Structure formats: structure tokens, C-alpha cells
Amino acid sequence: MLFLLSCSRDGVEQIKVVVPENVKVPPEMAYIPAGEFIMGQADDPRTAGGSLVALNAYLIDRHEVTEGQLHNSASRLPATHVTLQTAEEYCQHIGKRLPTEAEWEKSARG
């Protein structure tokens, strides 16, 4: 069983997440359940404007890719200044894919 934390004005609310029995979650990844979330900010026209977005369940890495993972070195610093092509090639190499903008934001919002 996995618990996600969500912040609110009154504190932190734990959300119970049940991983389906047929889903195998690698230790370095997190299961994000299907459901709706508010994407963007209502007062920022550059975002989705606080729209309600529905997503299917998905897995996402718990941590950012490090320079060491990307360039086969000992560095534990997060990878930076990476092109989209390099990121996609790395993901393909390890058998994964980049998250969509909506998946990233839902995960970041908790």
C-alpha cells in the first residue's frame, strides 16, 4: 500500500492509494492512480487556467535522472541542460518514456 501526501490550507492530508494486484511497481517508481486534478492556475493565462483534467493511472520515477545516470559517471546531481532528443533517447534506452505535462503536474501536486 502507498500513501501520497497532499497539501491544503489546513495542513497535510494523506490520500490512501491502493495499487491494483496486477500492477508491479518497481521500487524506484511511484504509482499514480487514475483520477482528476486541477491543472494550471485560474489566475495565470499561460497555464491550463485551473482546468479539471482526468488521467489514467501511471507510474513515474520517484527521483530526477542524475548526471551520473545520463552520462555514466559518479555524479549524483540532477541532470540539467538536456535536449528533448537526449531525454527521449535516454528514456528509450532504459525502457521508459517521458511523462506528459499533465502527468508531471499531477505527480508534482501530490
PDB file of C-alpha atoms in Angstrom:
ATOM      1  CA  MET A   1       0.000   0.000   0.000  1.00  0.00           C
ATOM      2  CA  LEU A   2       1.196   3.503  -0.791  1.00  0.00           C
ATOM      3  CA  PHE A   3       0.234   6.834   0.757  1.00  0.00           C
ATOM      4  CA  LEU A   4       0.564  10.127  -1.084  1.00  0.00           C
ATOM      5  CA  LEU A   5       0.596  13.464   0.683  1.00  0.00           C
ATOM      6  CA  SER A   6      -1.452  16.416  -0.456  1.00  0.00           C
ATOM      7  CA  CYS A   7      -1.174  19.910   0.973  1.00  0.00           C
ATOM      8  CA  SER A   8      -4.149  22.056   1.819  1.00  0.00           C
ATOM      9  CA  ARG A   9      -4.639  25.266   3.741  1.00  0.00           C
ATOM     10  CA  ASP A  10      -5.289  23.320   6.927  1.00  0.00           C
ATOM     11  CA  GLY A  11      -2.243  21.085   6.716  1.00  0.00           C
ATOM     12  CA  VAL A  12      -1.226  17.855   5.041  1.00  0.00           C
ATOM     13  CA  GLU A  13      -3.880  15.348   4.038  1.00  0.00           C
ATOM     14  CA  GLN A  14      -2.924  11.712   3.477  1.00  0.00           C
ATOM     15  CA  ILE A  15      -4.578  10.110   0.480  1.00  0.00           C
ATOM     16  CA  LYS A  16      -4.863   6.330   0.617  1.00  0.00           C
ATOM     17  CA  VAL A  17      -3.711   4.786  -2.643  1.00  0.00           C
ATOM     18  CA  VAL A  18      -4.394   1.138  -3.394  1.00  0.00           C
ATOM     19  CA  VAL A  19      -2.201  -0.365  -6.084  1.00  0.00           C
ATOM     20  CA  PRO A  20      -4.108  -2.970  -8.119  1.00  0.00           C
ATOM     21  CA  GLU A  21      -2.808  -6.522  -7.586  1.00  0.00           C
ATOM     22  CA  ASN A  22      -1.913  -6.919 -11.272  1.00  0.00           C
ATOM     23  CA  VAL A  23       0.343  -3.814 -11.258  1.00  0.00           C
ATOM     24  CA  LYS A  24       4.021  -4.292 -10.390  1.00  0.00           C
ATOM     25  CA  VAL A  25       5.603  -1.068  -9.121  1.00  0.00           C
ATOM     26  CA  PRO A  26       9.422  -1.036  -9.237  1.00  0.00           C
ATOM     27  CA  PRO A  27      10.983   0.361  -6.027  1.00  0.00           C
ATOM     28  CA  GLU A  28      12.313   3.456  -7.845  1.00  0.00           C
ATOM     29  CA  MET A  29       8.867   4.362  -9.185  1.00  0.00           C
ATOM     30  CA  ALA A  30       5.574   5.598  -7.748  1.00  0.00           C
ATOM     31  CA  TYR A  31       2.061   4.522  -8.754  1.00  0.00           C
ATOM     32  CA  ILE A  32      -0.221   7.463  -9.527  1.00  0.00           C
ATOM     33  CA  PRO A  33      -3.885   6.386  -9.529  1.00  0.00           C
ATOM     34  CA  ALA A  34      -6.398   7.352 -12.196  1.00  0.00           C
ATOM     35  CA  GLY A  35      -8.447  10.415 -11.415  1.00  0.00           C
ATOM     36  CA  GLU A  36      -8.983  14.101 -11.865  1.00  0.00           C
ATOM     37  CA  PHE A  37      -6.837  17.007 -10.713  1.00  0.00           C
ATOM     38  CA  ILE A  38      -6.755  20.748 -11.287  1.00  0.00           C
ATOM     39  CA  MET A  39      -4.088  21.637 -13.851  1.00  0.00           C
ATOM     40  CA  GLY A  40      -2.685  25.135 -14.033  1.00  0.00           C
ATOM     41  CA  GLN A  41      -3.702  28.237 -12.107  1.00  0.00           C
ATOM     42  CA  ALA A  42      -7.025  30.003 -12.608  1.00  0.00           C
ATOM     43  CA  ASP A  43      -5.345  33.430 -12.476  1.00  0.00           C
ATOM     44  CA  ASP A  44      -2.492  32.592 -14.891  1.00  0.00           C
ATOM     45  CA  PRO A  45      -3.445  32.645 -18.604  1.00  0.00           C
ATOM     46  CA  ARG A  46      -0.171  30.895 -19.518  1.00  0.00           C
ATOM     47  CA  THR A  47      -1.375  27.680 -17.841  1.00  0.00           C
ATOM     48  CA  ALA A  48      -4.388  25.421 -18.328  1.00  0.00           C
ATOM     49  CA  GLY A  49      -6.318  28.014 -16.316  1.00  0.00           C
ATOM     50  CA  GLY A  50      -7.193  25.777 -13.411  1.00  0.00           C
ATOM     51  CA  SER A  51      -8.902  23.214 -15.642  1.00  0.00           C
ATOM     52  CA  LEU A  52     -10.096  19.863 -14.324  1.00  0.00           C
ATOM     53  CA  VAL A  53      -8.087  17.159 -16.126  1.00  0.00           C
ATOM     54  CA  ALA A  54      -8.664  13.386 -15.933  1.00  0.00           C
ATOM     55  CA  LEU A  55      -5.785  10.920 -16.328  1.00  0.00           C
ATOM     56  CA  ASN A  56      -5.454   7.161 -16.362  1.00  0.00           C
ATOM     57  CA  ALA A  57      -3.202   5.532 -13.758  1.00  0.00           C
ATOM     58  CA  TYR A  58       0.539   5.605 -14.496  1.00  0.00           C
ATOM     59  CA  LEU A  59       3.980   5.065 -12.992  1.00  0.00           C
ATOM     60  CA  ILE A  60       6.588   7.800 -12.594  1.00  0.00           C
ATOM     61  CA  ASP A  61      10.143   7.787 -11.282  1.00  0.00           C
ATOM     62  CA  ARG A  62      10.446   8.935  -7.674  1.00  0.00           C
ATOM     63  CA  HIS A  63      13.615  10.942  -8.394  1.00  0.00           C
ATOM     64  CA  GLU A  64      15.016  13.007 -11.224  1.00  0.00           C
ATOM     65  CA  VAL A  65      17.613  11.488 -13.532  1.00  0.00           C
ATOM     66  CA  THR A  66      21.119  12.359 -12.367  1.00  0.00           C
ATOM     67  CA  GLU A  67      24.087  13.486 -14.431  1.00  0.00           C
ATOM     68  CA  GLY A  68      25.696  10.168 -13.462  1.00  0.00           C
ATOM     69  CA  GLN A  69      22.841   8.096 -14.858  1.00  0.00           C
ATOM     70  CA  LEU A  70      22.729  10.121 -18.061  1.00  0.00           C
ATOM     71  CA  HIS A  71      26.480  10.211 -18.689  1.00  0.00           C
ATOM     72  CA  ASN A  72      27.604   7.030 -16.877  1.00  0.00           C
ATOM     73  CA  SER A  73      29.591   8.833 -14.183  1.00  0.00           C
ATOM     74  CA  ALA A  74      29.582   9.092 -10.402  1.00  0.00           C
ATOM     75  CA  SER A  75      27.735  12.430 -10.287  1.00  0.00           C
ATOM     76  CA  ARG A  76      24.568  12.436  -8.171  1.00  0.00           C
ATOM     77  CA  LEU A  77      23.491  15.929  -9.248  1.00  0.00           C
ATOM     78  CA  PRO A  78      20.228  16.220 -11.220  1.00  0.00           C
ATOM     79  CA  ALA A  79      20.739  16.217 -14.990  1.00  0.00           C
ATOM     80  CA  THR A  80      20.403  19.721 -16.461  1.00  0.00           C
ATOM     81  CA  HIS A  81      20.704  21.376 -19.871  1.00  0.00           C
ATOM     82  CA  VAL A  82      19.358  18.246 -21.592  1.00  0.00           C
ATOM     83  CA  THR A  83      17.687  18.444 -25.000  1.00  0.00           C
ATOM     84  CA  LEU A  84      14.337  16.802 -25.617  1.00  0.00           C
ATOM     85  CA  GLN A  85      16.028  14.396 -28.032  1.00  0.00           C
ATOM     86  CA  THR A  86      18.618  13.347 -25.423  1.00  0.00           C
ATOM     87  CA  ALA A  87      15.906  12.877 -22.789  1.00  0.00           C
ATOM     88  CA  GLU A  88      13.777  10.770 -25.126  1.00  0.00           C
ATOM     89  CA  GLU A  89      16.786   8.667 -26.181  1.00  0.00           C
ATOM     90  CA  TYR A  90      17.731   8.052 -22.535  1.00  0.00           C
ATOM     91  CA  CYS A  91      14.168   7.032 -21.640  1.00  0.00           C
ATOM     92  CA  GLN A  92      14.003   4.672 -24.626  1.00  0.00           C
ATOM     93  CA  HIS A  93      17.372   3.177 -23.646  1.00  0.00           C
ATOM     94  CA  ILE A  94      16.106   2.285 -20.143  1.00  0.00           C
ATOM     95  CA  GLY A  95      12.689   1.118 -21.378  1.00  0.00           C
ATOM     96  CA  LYS A  96      10.667   4.073 -20.132  1.00  0.00           C
ATOM     97  CA  ARG A  97       9.145   7.266 -21.552  1.00  0.00           C
ATOM     98  CA  LEU A  98       8.962  10.915 -20.568  1.00  0.00           C
ATOM     99  CA  PRO A  99       5.855  11.863 -18.571  1.00  0.00           C
ATOM    100  CA  THR A 100       3.328  14.113 -20.265  1.00  0.00           C
ATOM    101  CA  GLU A 101       2.916  17.661 -18.985  1.00  0.00           C
ATOM    102  CA  ALA A 102      -0.326  16.639 -17.252  1.00  0.00           C
ATOM    103  CA  GLU A 103       1.278  13.548 -15.643  1.00  0.00           C
ATOM    104  CA  TRP A 104       4.199  15.636 -14.379  1.00  0.00           C
ATOM    105  CA  GLU A 105       1.908  18.271 -12.889  1.00  0.00           C
ATOM    106  CA  LYS A 106      -0.433  15.743 -11.240  1.00  0.00           C
ATOM    107  CA  SER A 107       2.559  13.991  -9.691  1.00  0.00           C
ATOM    108  CA  ALA A 108       4.093  17.268  -8.525  1.00  0.00           C
ATOM    109  CA  ARG A 109       0.812  18.378  -6.939  1.00  0.00           C
ATOM    110  CA  GLY A 110       0.703  15.178  -4.900  1.00  0.00           C
TER     111      GLY A 110
END
